[in-house]
Amino acid sequence: MTSSPHEPPPSPAVPDNGPPLTRAEFDALFDAVRAWGHWPPEQAGRGAWNRVTPEHVRRASEHVRSGTTVPMALPWNTVAGPDNGKPALHYMSDLGDVEAPEPSCHKDFIAVDYHGKGVSHLDALSHIAYRGQLYDGHTAREVVDAGGARFGAVAALGPLVTKGVLIDMPAVLGTAWLEPGEAVHAEDILAAEKTLGVSIDDGDAVLLRSGHFRRRAELGAWNPDSASAGLHVDAMPLLARRGISLLGADGDSDVRPSPVEGLHSPVHALALTAMGVPLLDNLDLEAISRACAETGRYEFLLVVTPLNIPGGTGSPVNPVAVL
């Protein structure tokens, strides 16, 4: 049942999201997965997207069998709620009565503060700094200002076409969803590979499904800043060794509350700042989960085309899987 519109659903109980890490332990992990200096300076702003060569694209295309396309973006969310504190804007700017009578023309306006929980979006490498530095050691205050980012901007990324791997944890566990606050560990990913018949390889995009939006549809919205299923930081060395190009989730990849003392988004810091791996946040993975279950295949061609925003720290995006 969904909650009454006048009575928001109770906050979910928070399962164990540990083990906890001290900041010193996290810093050691950060340094262990750090991949700075791997690319020439003119390519460093693309980070791990440099792993995806034309040969990667060709091999990814071999996963297309039926030609079925599955979009993964949430609807443009203009309604405020516990998980949408900064609603997107959409209004009509011309109802056919502004310009000459024929043909009539209808126009609209959109705008969004997309780095939140209500919009499917891509995080570029300029989005997150740790210890004052962006990926590849750039000092954040020197390359990001009111005019935007001069390093790691989304415009430097361009499109990504590669193999996508869906790590569908509810399908692996036989549950409807993971509870908010439930952490996914390295051993869980290894078990998922075996159960789902997939392999995370160099240049792949990894998408983690927790069942977030199925839970939301059935139980109502909650504040995912307080509690959200996602990756524990101990999963990141495995993904670093596999050489992934992109990480995404139906949350924002981080388990919340954070298991690291004094650090609210440790997976963001490890992926973007240490590893140079862009992130996809707030994906609707319910349709691709059903499509993968029907075909028995959890690998597919993935197409990600962010907007070309010079200086942008990310972009709203509608990734598409092709099965």
PDB file of C-alpha atoms in Angstrom:
ATOM      1  CA  MET A   1       0.000   0.000   0.000  1.00  0.00           C
ATOM      2  CA  THR A   2       1.098   3.561  -0.608  1.00  0.00           C
ATOM      3  CA  SER A   3       0.920   6.018   2.240  1.00  0.00           C
ATOM      4  CA  SER A   4      -1.822   8.593   2.576  1.00  0.00           C
ATOM      5  CA  PRO A   5      -0.820  11.892   0.924  1.00  0.00           C
ATOM      6  CA  HIS A   6      -1.465  13.519   4.296  1.00  0.00           C
ATOM      7  CA  GLU A   7       0.672  11.071   6.243  1.00  0.00           C
ATOM      8  CA  PRO A   8       4.224  10.565   4.936  1.00  0.00           C
ATOM      9  CA  PRO A   9       5.534   7.018   5.355  1.00  0.00           C
ATOM     10  CA  PRO A  10       7.616   6.351   8.439  1.00  0.00           C
ATOM     11  CA  SER A  11      11.367   6.541   7.978  1.00  0.00           C
ATOM     12  CA  PRO A  12      12.735   3.096   7.172  1.00  0.00           C
ATOM     13  CA  ALA A  13      14.671   1.226   9.796  1.00  0.00           C
ATOM     14  CA  VAL A  14      18.384   1.357   9.017  1.00  0.00           C
ATOM     15  CA  PRO A  15      20.106  -2.053   8.818  1.00  0.00           C
ATOM     16  CA  ASP A  16      23.789  -2.538   9.504  1.00  0.00           C
ATOM     17  CA  ASN A  17      25.696  -0.519   6.907  1.00  0.00           C
ATOM     18  CA  GLY A  18      29.118  -1.474   8.283  1.00  0.00           C
ATOM     19  CA  PRO A  19      31.761  -2.309   8.992  1.00  0.00           C
ATOM     20  CA  PRO A  20      32.610   1.267   9.961  1.00  0.00           C
ATOM     21  CA  LEU A  21      35.846   2.892   8.835  1.00  0.00           C
ATOM     22  CA  THR A  22      37.875   5.624  10.442  1.00  0.00           C
ATOM     23  CA  ARG A  23      38.986   8.534   8.307  1.00  0.00           C
ATOM     24  CA  ALA A  24      42.545   7.182   8.408  1.00  0.00           C
ATOM     25  CA  GLU A  25      41.357   3.807   7.105  1.00  0.00           C
ATOM     26  CA  PHE A  26      39.412   5.531   4.351  1.00  0.00           C
ATOM     27  CA  ASP A  27      42.428   7.652   3.371  1.00  0.00           C
ATOM     28  CA  ALA A  28      44.510   4.496   3.022  1.00  0.00           C
ATOM     29  CA  LEU A  29      41.801   3.002   0.801  1.00  0.00           C
ATOM     30  CA  PHE A  30      41.628   6.201  -1.258  1.00  0.00           C
ATOM     31  CA  ASP A  31      45.360   6.089  -1.882  1.00  0.00           C
ATOM     32  CA  ALA A  32      45.212   2.381  -2.748  1.00  0.00           C
ATOM     33  CA  VAL A  33      42.640   2.837  -5.563  1.00  0.00           C
ATOM     34  CA  ARG A  34      43.907   6.212  -6.763  1.00  0.00           C
ATOM     35  CA  ALA A  35      44.495   6.210 -10.525  1.00  0.00           C
ATOM     36  CA  TRP A  36      46.136   9.571 -11.116  1.00  0.00           C
ATOM     37  CA  GLY A  37      48.574  10.177 -13.967  1.00  0.00           C
ATOM     38  CA  HIS A  38      47.244   7.312 -16.112  1.00  0.00           C
ATOM     39  CA  TRP A  39      46.266   9.515 -19.064  1.00  0.00           C
ATOM     40  CA  PRO A  40      47.916  12.417 -20.883  1.00  0.00           C
ATOM     41  CA  PRO A  41      46.855  15.812 -19.484  1.00  0.00           C
ATOM     42  CA  GLU A  42      44.639  16.549 -22.490  1.00  0.00           C
ATOM     43  CA  GLN A  43      42.709  13.301 -21.861  1.00  0.00           C
ATOM     44  CA  ALA A  44      42.681  13.242 -18.060  1.00  0.00           C
ATOM     45  CA  GLY A  45      39.360  15.090 -17.798  1.00  0.00           C
ATOM     46  CA  ARG A  46      37.643  12.018 -19.284  1.00  0.00           C
ATOM     47  CA  GLY A  47      39.144   9.760 -16.624  1.00  0.00           C
ATOM     48  CA  ALA A  48      38.081   6.141 -16.923  1.00  0.00           C
ATOM     49  CA  TRP A  49      36.092   6.845 -20.108  1.00  0.00           C
ATOM     50  CA  ASN A  50      39.486   6.694 -21.815  1.00  0.00           C
ATOM     51  CA  ARG A  51      39.362   2.935 -21.245  1.00  0.00           C
ATOM     52  CA  VAL A  52      36.588   2.567 -23.807  1.00  0.00           C
ATOM     53  CA  THR A  53      38.228   2.157 -27.208  1.00  0.00           C
ATOM     54  CA  PRO A  54      36.532   1.522 -30.560  1.00  0.00           C
ATOM     55  CA  GLU A  55      37.241  -2.169 -29.965  1.00  0.00           C
ATOM     56  CA  HIS A  56      35.333  -1.998 -26.669  1.00  0.00           C
ATOM     57  CA  VAL A  57      32.389  -0.482 -28.531  1.00  0.00           C
ATOM     58  CA  ARG A  58      32.510  -3.174 -31.203  1.00  0.00           C
ATOM     59  CA  ARG A  59      32.535  -5.969 -28.615  1.00  0.00           C
ATOM     60  CA  ALA A  60      29.730  -4.290 -26.676  1.00  0.00           C
ATOM     61  CA  SER A  61      27.600  -4.280 -29.813  1.00  0.00           C
ATOM     62  CA  GLU A  62      27.762  -8.095 -29.855  1.00  0.00           C
ATOM     63  CA  HIS A  63      25.423  -8.078 -26.845  1.00  0.00           C
ATOM     64  CA  VAL A  64      22.608  -6.718 -29.018  1.00  0.00           C
ATOM     65  CA  ARG A  65      20.285  -9.640 -29.860  1.00  0.00           C
ATOM     66  CA  SER A  66      16.672  -8.451 -30.050  1.00  0.00           C
ATOM     67  CA  GLY A  67      17.301  -4.740 -30.556  1.00  0.00           C
ATOM     68  CA  THR A  68      15.023  -3.919 -27.599  1.00  0.00           C
ATOM     69  CA  THR A  69      15.783  -0.490 -26.109  1.00  0.00           C
ATOM     70  CA  VAL A  70      15.225   0.297 -22.441  1.00  0.00           C
ATOM     71  CA  PRO A  71      15.561   3.895 -21.150  1.00  0.00           C
ATOM     72  CA  MET A  72      16.614   4.402 -17.554  1.00  0.00           C
ATOM     73  CA  ALA A  73      15.782   8.023 -16.675  1.00  0.00           C
ATOM     74  CA  LEU A  74      13.174   9.049 -14.145  1.00  0.00           C
ATOM     75  CA  PRO A  75      10.348  11.299 -15.340  1.00  0.00           C
ATOM     76  CA  TRP A  76      11.194  15.010 -15.087  1.00  0.00           C
ATOM     77  CA  ASN A  77      10.253  15.580 -11.472  1.00  0.00           C
ATOM     78  CA  THR A  78       8.541  18.927 -10.754  1.00  0.00           C
ATOM     79  CA  VAL A  79       6.845  17.827  -7.512  1.00  0.00           C
ATOM     80  CA  ALA A  80       8.486  18.526  -4.155  1.00  0.00           C
ATOM     81  CA  GLY A  81       8.795  15.626  -1.756  1.00  0.00           C
ATOM     82  CA  PRO A  82      11.052  13.933   0.801  1.00  0.00           C
ATOM     83  CA  ASP A  83      13.375  12.830  -2.015  1.00  0.00           C
ATOM     84  CA  ASN A  84      13.034  15.917  -4.207  1.00  0.00           C
ATOM     85  CA  GLY A  85      13.970  19.000  -2.243  1.00  0.00           C
ATOM     86  CA  LYS A  86      14.744  21.029  -5.377  1.00  0.00           C
ATOM     87  CA  PRO A  87      12.007  20.242  -7.910  1.00  0.00           C
ATOM     88  CA  ALA A  88      12.754  20.655 -11.595  1.00  0.00           C
ATOM     89  CA  LEU A  89      10.944  23.384 -13.522  1.00  0.00           C
ATOM     90  CA  HIS A  90       8.730  22.932 -16.560  1.00  0.00           C
ATOM     91  CA  TYR A  91       6.273  25.466 -17.887  1.00  0.00           C
ATOM     92  CA  MET A  92       4.800  26.486 -21.224  1.00  0.00           C
ATOM     93  CA  SER A  93       6.325  29.639 -22.684  1.00  0.00           C
ATOM     94  CA  ASP A  94       4.225  29.810 -25.854  1.00  0.00           C
ATOM     95  CA  LEU A  95       0.728  28.407 -26.385  1.00  0.00           C
ATOM     96  CA  GLY A  96       0.541  29.316 -30.040  1.00  0.00           C
ATOM     97  CA  ASP A  97      -0.499  32.941 -29.552  1.00  0.00           C
ATOM     98  CA  VAL A  98       2.860  34.738 -29.583  1.00  0.00           C
ATOM     99  CA  GLU A  99       4.100  34.352 -33.139  1.00  0.00           C
ATOM    100  CA  ALA A 100       2.296  34.696 -36.481  1.00  0.00           C
ATOM    101  CA  PRO A 101      -0.988  32.721 -36.610  1.00  0.00           C
ATOM    102  CA  GLU A 102       0.082  29.917 -38.954  1.00  0.00           C
ATOM    103  CA  PRO A 103       1.475  27.507 -38.155  1.00  0.00           C
ATOM    104  CA  SER A 104       0.879  27.824 -34.437  1.00  0.00           C
ATOM    105  CA  CYS A 105       3.845  27.008 -32.236  1.00  0.00           C
ATOM    106  CA  HIS A 106       3.969  25.581 -28.710  1.00  0.00           C
ATOM    107  CA  LYS A 107       7.094  26.081 -26.628  1.00  0.00           C
ATOM    108  CA  ASP A 108       8.152  25.228 -23.131  1.00  0.00           C
ATOM    109  CA  PHE A 109      10.940  25.913 -20.649  1.00  0.00           C
ATOM    110  CA  ILE A 110      12.830  23.494 -18.415  1.00  0.00           C
ATOM    111  CA  ALA A 111      15.434  24.046 -15.705  1.00  0.00           C
ATOM    112  CA  VAL A 112      16.863  21.920 -12.931  1.00  0.00           C
ATOM    113  CA  ASP A 113      19.312  21.827 -10.029  1.00  0.00           C
ATOM    114  CA  TYR A 114      20.028  18.211 -10.865  1.00  0.00           C
ATOM    115  CA  HIS A 115      22.649  17.159  -8.289  1.00  0.00           C
ATOM    116  CA  GLY A 116      20.143  15.685  -5.842  1.00  0.00           C
ATOM    117  CA  LYS A 117      17.821  12.710  -5.512  1.00  0.00           C
ATOM    118  CA  GLY A 118      15.013  13.630  -7.896  1.00  0.00           C
ATOM    119  CA  VAL A 119      16.703  13.655 -11.321  1.00  0.00           C
ATOM    120  CA  SER A 120      18.607  10.964 -13.231  1.00  0.00           C
ATOM    121  CA  HIS A 121      21.983  12.525 -13.907  1.00  0.00           C
ATOM    122  CA  LEU A 122      25.664  12.009 -14.628  1.00  0.00           C
ATOM    123  CA  ASP A 123      28.379  13.220 -12.262  1.00  0.00           C
ATOM    124  CA  ALA A 124      31.466  14.471 -14.110  1.00  0.00           C
ATOM    125  CA  LEU A 125      34.927  14.413 -12.534  1.00  0.00           C
ATOM    126  CA  SER A 126      34.664  18.063 -11.439  1.00  0.00           C
ATOM    127  CA  HIS A 127      31.703  17.257  -9.171  1.00  0.00           C
ATOM    128  CA  ILE A 128      33.565  15.907  -6.134  1.00  0.00           C
ATOM    129  CA  ALA A 129      36.795  17.036  -4.479  1.00  0.00           C
ATOM    130  CA  TYR A 130      38.480  15.279  -1.572  1.00  0.00           C
ATOM    131  CA  ARG A 131      41.178  16.879   0.553  1.00  0.00           C
ATOM    132  CA  GLY A 132      40.826  19.909  -1.719  1.00  0.00           C
ATOM    133  CA  GLN A 133      41.673  17.994  -4.879  1.00  0.00           C
ATOM    134  CA  LEU A 134      39.814  16.708  -7.899  1.00  0.00           C
ATOM    135  CA  TYR A 135      40.816  13.669  -9.933  1.00  0.00           C
ATOM    136  CA  ASP A 136      44.412  13.656 -11.143  1.00  0.00           C
ATOM    137  CA  GLY A 137      45.500  16.045  -8.408  1.00  0.00           C
ATOM    138  CA  HIS A 138      43.931  19.268  -9.667  1.00  0.00           C
ATOM    139  CA  THR A 139      43.286  21.773  -6.892  1.00  0.00           C
ATOM    140  CA  ALA A 140      39.545  22.331  -6.822  1.00  0.00           C
ATOM    141  CA  ARG A 141      39.712  26.038  -5.964  1.00  0.00           C
ATOM    142  CA  GLU A 142      42.013  26.658  -8.928  1.00  0.00           C
ATOM    143  CA  VAL A 143      39.927  24.942 -11.613  1.00  0.00           C
ATOM    144  CA  VAL A 144      36.309  25.343 -10.420  1.00  0.00           C
ATOM    145  CA  ASP A 145      34.743  28.767  -9.894  1.00  0.00           C
ATOM    146  CA  ALA A 146      31.510  30.628 -10.594  1.00  0.00           C
ATOM    147  CA  GLY A 147      32.101  30.229 -14.315  1.00  0.00           C
ATOM    148  CA  GLY A 148      32.192  26.446 -14.071  1.00  0.00           C
ATOM    149  CA  ALA A 149      34.917  23.823 -14.218  1.00  0.00           C
ATOM    150  CA  ARG A 150      38.062  24.145 -16.319  1.00  0.00           C
ATOM    151  CA  PHE A 151      38.984  20.523 -15.651  1.00  0.00           C
ATOM    152  CA  GLY A 152      36.784  17.452 -15.552  1.00  0.00           C
ATOM    153  CA  ALA A 153      33.730  19.171 -17.010  1.00  0.00           C
ATOM    154  CA  VAL A 154      30.982  17.090 -18.532  1.00  0.00           C
ATOM    155  CA  ALA A 155      31.657  18.583 -21.973  1.00  0.00           C
ATOM    156  CA  ALA A 156      35.034  16.805 -21.963  1.00  0.00           C
ATOM    157  CA  LEU A 157      33.390  13.400 -21.620  1.00  0.00           C
ATOM    158  CA  GLY A 158      31.324  13.172 -24.775  1.00  0.00           C
ATOM    159  CA  PRO A 159      29.125  10.099 -25.313  1.00  0.00           C
ATOM    160  CA  LEU A 160      29.879   6.659 -23.899  1.00  0.00           C
ATOM    161  CA  VAL A 161      28.973   3.414 -25.675  1.00  0.00           C
ATOM    162  CA  THR A 162      30.119   0.304 -23.847  1.00  0.00           C
ATOM    163  CA  LYS A 163      29.002  -2.947 -22.257  1.00  0.00           C
ATOM    164  CA  GLY A 164      26.623  -2.467 -19.352  1.00  0.00           C
ATOM    165  CA  VAL A 165      26.426  -4.986 -16.521  1.00  0.00           C
ATOM    166  CA  LEU A 166      23.380  -4.972 -14.250  1.00  0.00           C
ATOM    167  CA  ILE A 167      24.177  -6.125 -10.717  1.00  0.00           C
ATOM    168  CA  ASP A 168      20.585  -6.840  -9.715  1.00  0.00           C
ATOM    169  CA  MET A 169      20.902  -7.571  -6.017  1.00  0.00           C
ATOM    170  CA  PRO A 170      17.180  -8.208  -5.313  1.00  0.00           C
ATOM    171  CA  ALA A 171      17.182 -10.755  -8.169  1.00  0.00           C
ATOM    172  CA  VAL A 172      20.250 -12.419  -6.659  1.00  0.00           C
ATOM    173  CA  LEU A 173      18.765 -12.514  -3.164  1.00  0.00           C
ATOM    174  CA  GLY A 174      15.189 -13.342  -4.185  1.00  0.00           C
ATOM    175  CA  THR A 175      13.798 -10.216  -2.541  1.00  0.00           C
ATOM    176  CA  ALA A 176      11.727  -7.303  -3.802  1.00  0.00           C
ATOM    177  CA  TRP A 177      14.365  -4.751  -2.785  1.00  0.00           C
ATOM    178  CA  LEU A 178      17.217  -4.017  -0.448  1.00  0.00           C
ATOM    179  CA  GLU A 179      16.209  -2.050   2.593  1.00  0.00           C
ATOM    180  CA  PRO A 180      17.507   1.531   2.827  1.00  0.00           C
ATOM    181  CA  GLY A 181      20.824   1.485   4.653  1.00  0.00           C
ATOM    182  CA  GLU A 182      21.751  -2.004   3.429  1.00  0.00           C
ATOM    183  CA  ALA A 183      25.315  -2.192   2.161  1.00  0.00           C
ATOM    184  CA  VAL A 184      26.528  -4.158  -0.857  1.00  0.00           C
ATOM    185  CA  HIS A 185      30.048  -5.526  -0.381  1.00  0.00           C
ATOM    186  CA  ALA A 186      32.719  -6.890  -2.709  1.00  0.00           C
ATOM    187  CA  GLU A 187      31.701 -10.468  -1.925  1.00  0.00           C
ATOM    188  CA  ASP A 188      28.123  -9.607  -2.875  1.00  0.00           C
ATOM    189  CA  ILE A 189      29.257  -8.414  -6.290  1.00  0.00           C
ATOM    190  CA  LEU A 190      31.294 -11.576  -6.822  1.00  0.00           C
ATOM    191  CA  ALA A 191      28.288 -13.694  -5.860  1.00  0.00           C
ATOM    192  CA  ALA A 192      26.074 -11.671  -8.208  1.00  0.00           C
ATOM    193  CA  GLU A 193      28.445 -12.290 -11.111  1.00  0.00           C
ATOM    194  CA  LYS A 194      28.085 -16.042 -10.610  1.00  0.00           C
ATOM    195  CA  THR A 195      24.327 -16.005 -10.060  1.00  0.00           C
ATOM    196  CA  LEU A 196      23.552 -13.681 -12.965  1.00  0.00           C
ATOM    197  CA  GLY A 197      26.127 -15.151 -15.351  1.00  0.00           C
ATOM    198  CA  VAL A 198      27.994 -11.896 -15.918  1.00  0.00           C
ATOM    199  CA  SER A 199      31.586 -10.741 -15.862  1.00  0.00           C
ATOM    200  CA  ILE A 200      32.708  -7.219 -15.054  1.00  0.00           C
ATOM    201  CA  ASP A 201      35.550  -6.493 -17.459  1.00  0.00           C
ATOM    202  CA  ASP A 202      37.820  -3.620 -18.429  1.00  0.00           C
ATOM    203  CA  GLY A 203      35.875  -0.640 -19.746  1.00  0.00           C
ATOM    204  CA  ASP A 204      32.478  -1.923 -18.580  1.00  0.00           C
ATOM    205  CA  ALA A 205      29.747   0.166 -16.985  1.00  0.00           C
ATOM    206  CA  VAL A 206      28.368  -1.317 -13.758  1.00  0.00           C
ATOM    207  CA  LEU A 207      24.784  -0.536 -12.724  1.00  0.00           C
ATOM    208  CA  LEU A 208      23.689  -1.516  -9.211  1.00  0.00           C
ATOM    209  CA  ARG A 209      19.987  -2.171  -8.659  1.00  0.00           C
ATOM    210  CA  SER A 210      18.750  -2.103  -5.077  1.00  0.00           C
ATOM    211  CA  GLY A 211      15.041  -1.954  -5.966  1.00  0.00           C
ATOM    212  CA  HIS A 212      14.862   1.635  -4.682  1.00  0.00           C
ATOM    213  CA  PHE A 213      12.034   2.731  -6.982  1.00  0.00           C
ATOM    214  CA  ARG A 214      10.004  -0.428  -6.559  1.00  0.00           C
ATOM    215  CA  ARG A 215      10.095   0.169  -2.809  1.00  0.00           C
ATOM    216  CA  ARG A 216       9.169   3.806  -3.350  1.00  0.00           C
ATOM    217  CA  ALA A 217       6.224   2.846  -5.565  1.00  0.00           C
ATOM    218  CA  GLU A 218       4.872   0.371  -3.012  1.00  0.00           C
ATOM    219  CA  LEU A 219       5.657   2.077   0.293  1.00  0.00           C
ATOM    220  CA  GLY A 220       6.048   5.760  -0.553  1.00  0.00           C
ATOM    221  CA  ALA A 221       8.908   8.234  -0.674  1.00  0.00           C
ATOM    222  CA  TRP A 222      11.489   8.743   2.052  1.00  0.00           C
ATOM    223  CA  ASN A 223      14.592  10.873   2.412  1.00  0.00           C
ATOM    224  CA  PRO A 224      17.433   8.842   0.817  1.00  0.00           C
ATOM    225  CA  ASP A 225      20.006  11.240   2.259  1.00  0.00           C
ATOM    226  CA  SER A 226      19.242   9.594   5.600  1.00  0.00           C
ATOM    227  CA  ALA A 227      18.949   5.985   4.478  1.00  0.00           C
ATOM    228  CA  SER A 228      19.665   4.422   1.104  1.00  0.00           C
ATOM    229  CA  ALA A 229      20.953   1.051  -0.052  1.00  0.00           C
ATOM    230  CA  GLY A 230      24.246   1.195  -1.918  1.00  0.00           C
ATOM    231  CA  LEU A 231      27.854   0.163  -2.060  1.00  0.00           C
ATOM    232  CA  HIS A 232      30.099  -0.156   0.959  1.00  0.00           C
ATOM    233  CA  VAL A 233      33.528   1.291   0.306  1.00  0.00           C
ATOM    234  CA  ASP A 234      35.034  -2.194   0.516  1.00  0.00           C
ATOM    235  CA  ALA A 235      33.523  -2.927  -2.923  1.00  0.00           C
ATOM    236  CA  MET A 236      35.589  -0.250  -4.629  1.00  0.00           C
ATOM    237  CA  PRO A 237      38.988  -2.015  -4.799  1.00  0.00           C
ATOM    238  CA  LEU A 238      37.304  -4.847  -6.707  1.00  0.00           C
ATOM    239  CA  LEU A 239      35.790  -2.410  -9.219  1.00  0.00           C
ATOM    240  CA  ALA A 240      39.133  -0.597  -9.495  1.00  0.00           C
ATOM    241  CA  ARG A 241      40.911  -3.851 -10.334  1.00  0.00           C
ATOM    242  CA  ARG A 242      38.312  -4.667 -12.971  1.00  0.00           C
ATOM    243  CA  GLY A 243      38.931  -1.303 -14.655  1.00  0.00           C
ATOM    244  CA  ILE A 244      35.337  -0.107 -14.943  1.00  0.00           C
ATOM    245  CA  SER A 245      34.558   3.033 -16.943  1.00  0.00           C
ATOM    246  CA  LEU A 246      31.280   4.033 -15.259  1.00  0.00           C
ATOM    247  CA  LEU A 247      29.325   3.275 -12.087  1.00  0.00           C
ATOM    248  CA  GLY A 248      25.608   3.857 -11.681  1.00  0.00           C
ATOM    249  CA  ALA A 249      22.734   2.948  -9.392  1.00  0.00           C
ATOM    250  CA  ASP A 250      19.079   3.493  -8.620  1.00  0.00           C
ATOM    251  CA  GLY A 251      20.321   5.415  -5.596  1.00  0.00           C
ATOM    252  CA  ASP A 252      23.559   7.361  -5.840  1.00  0.00           C
ATOM    253  CA  SER A 253      25.910   4.350  -5.359  1.00  0.00           C
ATOM    254  CA  ASP A 254      26.715   5.267  -1.729  1.00  0.00           C
ATOM    255  CA  VAL A 255      25.129   3.339   1.110  1.00  0.00           C
ATOM    256  CA  ARG A 256      23.634   5.790   3.575  1.00  0.00           C
ATOM    257  CA  PRO A 257      24.252   6.451   6.388  1.00  0.00           C
ATOM    258  CA  SER A 258      27.899   6.497   5.434  1.00  0.00           C
ATOM    259  CA  PRO A 259      30.098   3.916   7.165  1.00  0.00           C
ATOM    260  CA  VAL A 260      33.034   6.360   7.157  1.00  0.00           C
ATOM    261  CA  GLU A 261      33.294   8.794  10.038  1.00  0.00           C
ATOM    262  CA  GLY A 262      32.885  12.427   8.993  1.00  0.00           C
ATOM    263  CA  LEU A 263      32.463  11.657   5.291  1.00  0.00           C
ATOM    264  CA  HIS A 264      28.989  11.776   3.750  1.00  0.00           C
ATOM    265  CA  SER A 265      29.718  10.324   0.270  1.00  0.00           C
ATOM    266  CA  PRO A 266      32.781   8.075   0.413  1.00  0.00           C
ATOM    267  CA  VAL A 267      31.968   6.070  -2.734  1.00  0.00           C
ATOM    268  CA  HIS A 268      31.625   9.336  -4.652  1.00  0.00           C
ATOM    269  CA  ALA A 269      35.096  10.356  -3.462  1.00  0.00           C
ATOM    270  CA  LEU A 270      36.601   6.992  -4.373  1.00  0.00           C
ATOM    271  CA  ALA A 271      34.946   6.726  -7.792  1.00  0.00           C
ATOM    272  CA  LEU A 272      35.171  10.304  -9.060  1.00  0.00           C
ATOM    273  CA  THR A 273      38.188  11.706  -7.250  1.00  0.00           C
ATOM    274  CA  ALA A 274      40.455   8.693  -6.781  1.00  0.00           C
ATOM    275  CA  MET A 275      39.544   6.425  -9.710  1.00  0.00           C
ATOM    276  CA  GLY A 276      38.298   8.937 -12.281  1.00  0.00           C
ATOM    277  CA  VAL A 277      35.074   6.979 -12.781  1.00  0.00           C
ATOM    278  CA  PRO A 278      31.978   9.112 -13.577  1.00  0.00           C
ATOM    279  CA  LEU A 279      28.746   8.214 -11.792  1.00  0.00           C
ATOM    280  CA  LEU A 280      25.120   7.827 -12.835  1.00  0.00           C
ATOM    281  CA  ASP A 281      22.721   8.684 -10.008  1.00  0.00           C
ATOM    282  CA  ASN A 282      18.988   8.038  -9.521  1.00  0.00           C
ATOM    283  CA  LEU A 283      18.426   5.638 -12.398  1.00  0.00           C
ATOM    284  CA  ASP A 284      15.111   3.869 -12.813  1.00  0.00           C
ATOM    285  CA  LEU A 285      16.352   0.281 -13.189  1.00  0.00           C
ATOM    286  CA  GLU A 286      13.005  -1.470 -12.844  1.00  0.00           C
ATOM    287  CA  ALA A 287      12.350  -1.889 -16.587  1.00  0.00           C
ATOM    288  CA  ILE A 288      15.861  -3.116 -17.364  1.00  0.00           C
ATOM    289  CA  SER A 289      15.605  -5.549 -14.426  1.00  0.00           C
ATOM    290  CA  ARG A 290      12.444  -7.037 -15.928  1.00  0.00           C
ATOM    291  CA  ALA A 291      13.953  -7.154 -19.415  1.00  0.00           C
ATOM    292  CA  CYS A 292      17.090  -8.891 -18.167  1.00  0.00           C
ATOM    293  CA  ALA A 293      15.049 -11.427 -16.184  1.00  0.00           C
ATOM    294  CA  GLU A 294      12.935 -12.218 -19.250  1.00  0.00           C
ATOM    295  CA  THR A 295      15.953 -12.790 -21.479  1.00  0.00           C
ATOM    296  CA  GLY A 296      18.204 -14.338 -18.835  1.00  0.00           C
ATOM    297  CA  ARG A 297      20.921 -11.863 -19.843  1.00  0.00           C
ATOM    298  CA  TYR A 298      22.241  -9.171 -17.507  1.00  0.00           C
ATOM    299  CA  GLU A 299      24.769  -7.707 -19.974  1.00  0.00           C
ATOM    300  CA  PHE A 300      23.832  -5.306 -22.780  1.00  0.00           C
ATOM    301  CA  LEU A 301      24.976  -2.409 -24.908  1.00  0.00           C
ATOM    302  CA  LEU A 302      24.749   0.825 -22.907  1.00  0.00           C
ATOM    303  CA  VAL A 303      24.553   4.287 -24.470  1.00  0.00           C
ATOM    304  CA  VAL A 304      25.085   7.405 -22.316  1.00  0.00           C
ATOM    305  CA  THR A 305      24.928  10.839 -23.951  1.00  0.00           C
ATOM    306  CA  PRO A 306      25.290  13.735 -21.478  1.00  0.00           C
ATOM    307  CA  LEU A 307      24.461  17.257 -22.548  1.00  0.00           C
ATOM    308  CA  ASN A 308      27.355  19.279 -23.971  1.00  0.00           C
ATOM    309  CA  ILE A 309      27.636  21.842 -21.162  1.00  0.00           C
ATOM    310  CA  PRO A 310      30.996  23.667 -21.140  1.00  0.00           C
ATOM    311  CA  GLY A 311      32.148  23.927 -17.532  1.00  0.00           C
ATOM    312  CA  GLY A 312      29.318  21.725 -16.260  1.00  0.00           C
ATOM    313  CA  THR A 313      29.906  19.413 -13.299  1.00  0.00           C
ATOM    314  CA  GLY A 314      27.436  16.900 -14.729  1.00  0.00           C
ATOM    315  CA  SER A 315      24.265  16.624 -16.748  1.00  0.00           C
ATOM    316  CA  PRO A 316      20.730  15.307 -16.653  1.00  0.00           C
ATOM    317  CA  VAL A 317      20.815  12.143 -18.735  1.00  0.00           C
ATOM    318  CA  ASN A 318      18.663   9.324 -20.074  1.00  0.00           C
ATOM    319  CA  PRO A 319      20.915   6.251 -20.466  1.00  0.00           C
ATOM    320  CA  VAL A 320      19.597   3.581 -22.816  1.00  0.00           C
ATOM    321  CA  ALA A 321      20.256  -0.159 -22.728  1.00  0.00           C
ATOM    322  CA  VAL A 322      20.047  -2.095 -25.985  1.00  0.00           C
ATOM    323  CA  LEU A 323      19.448  -5.826 -25.601  1.00  0.00           C
TER     324      LEU A 323
END
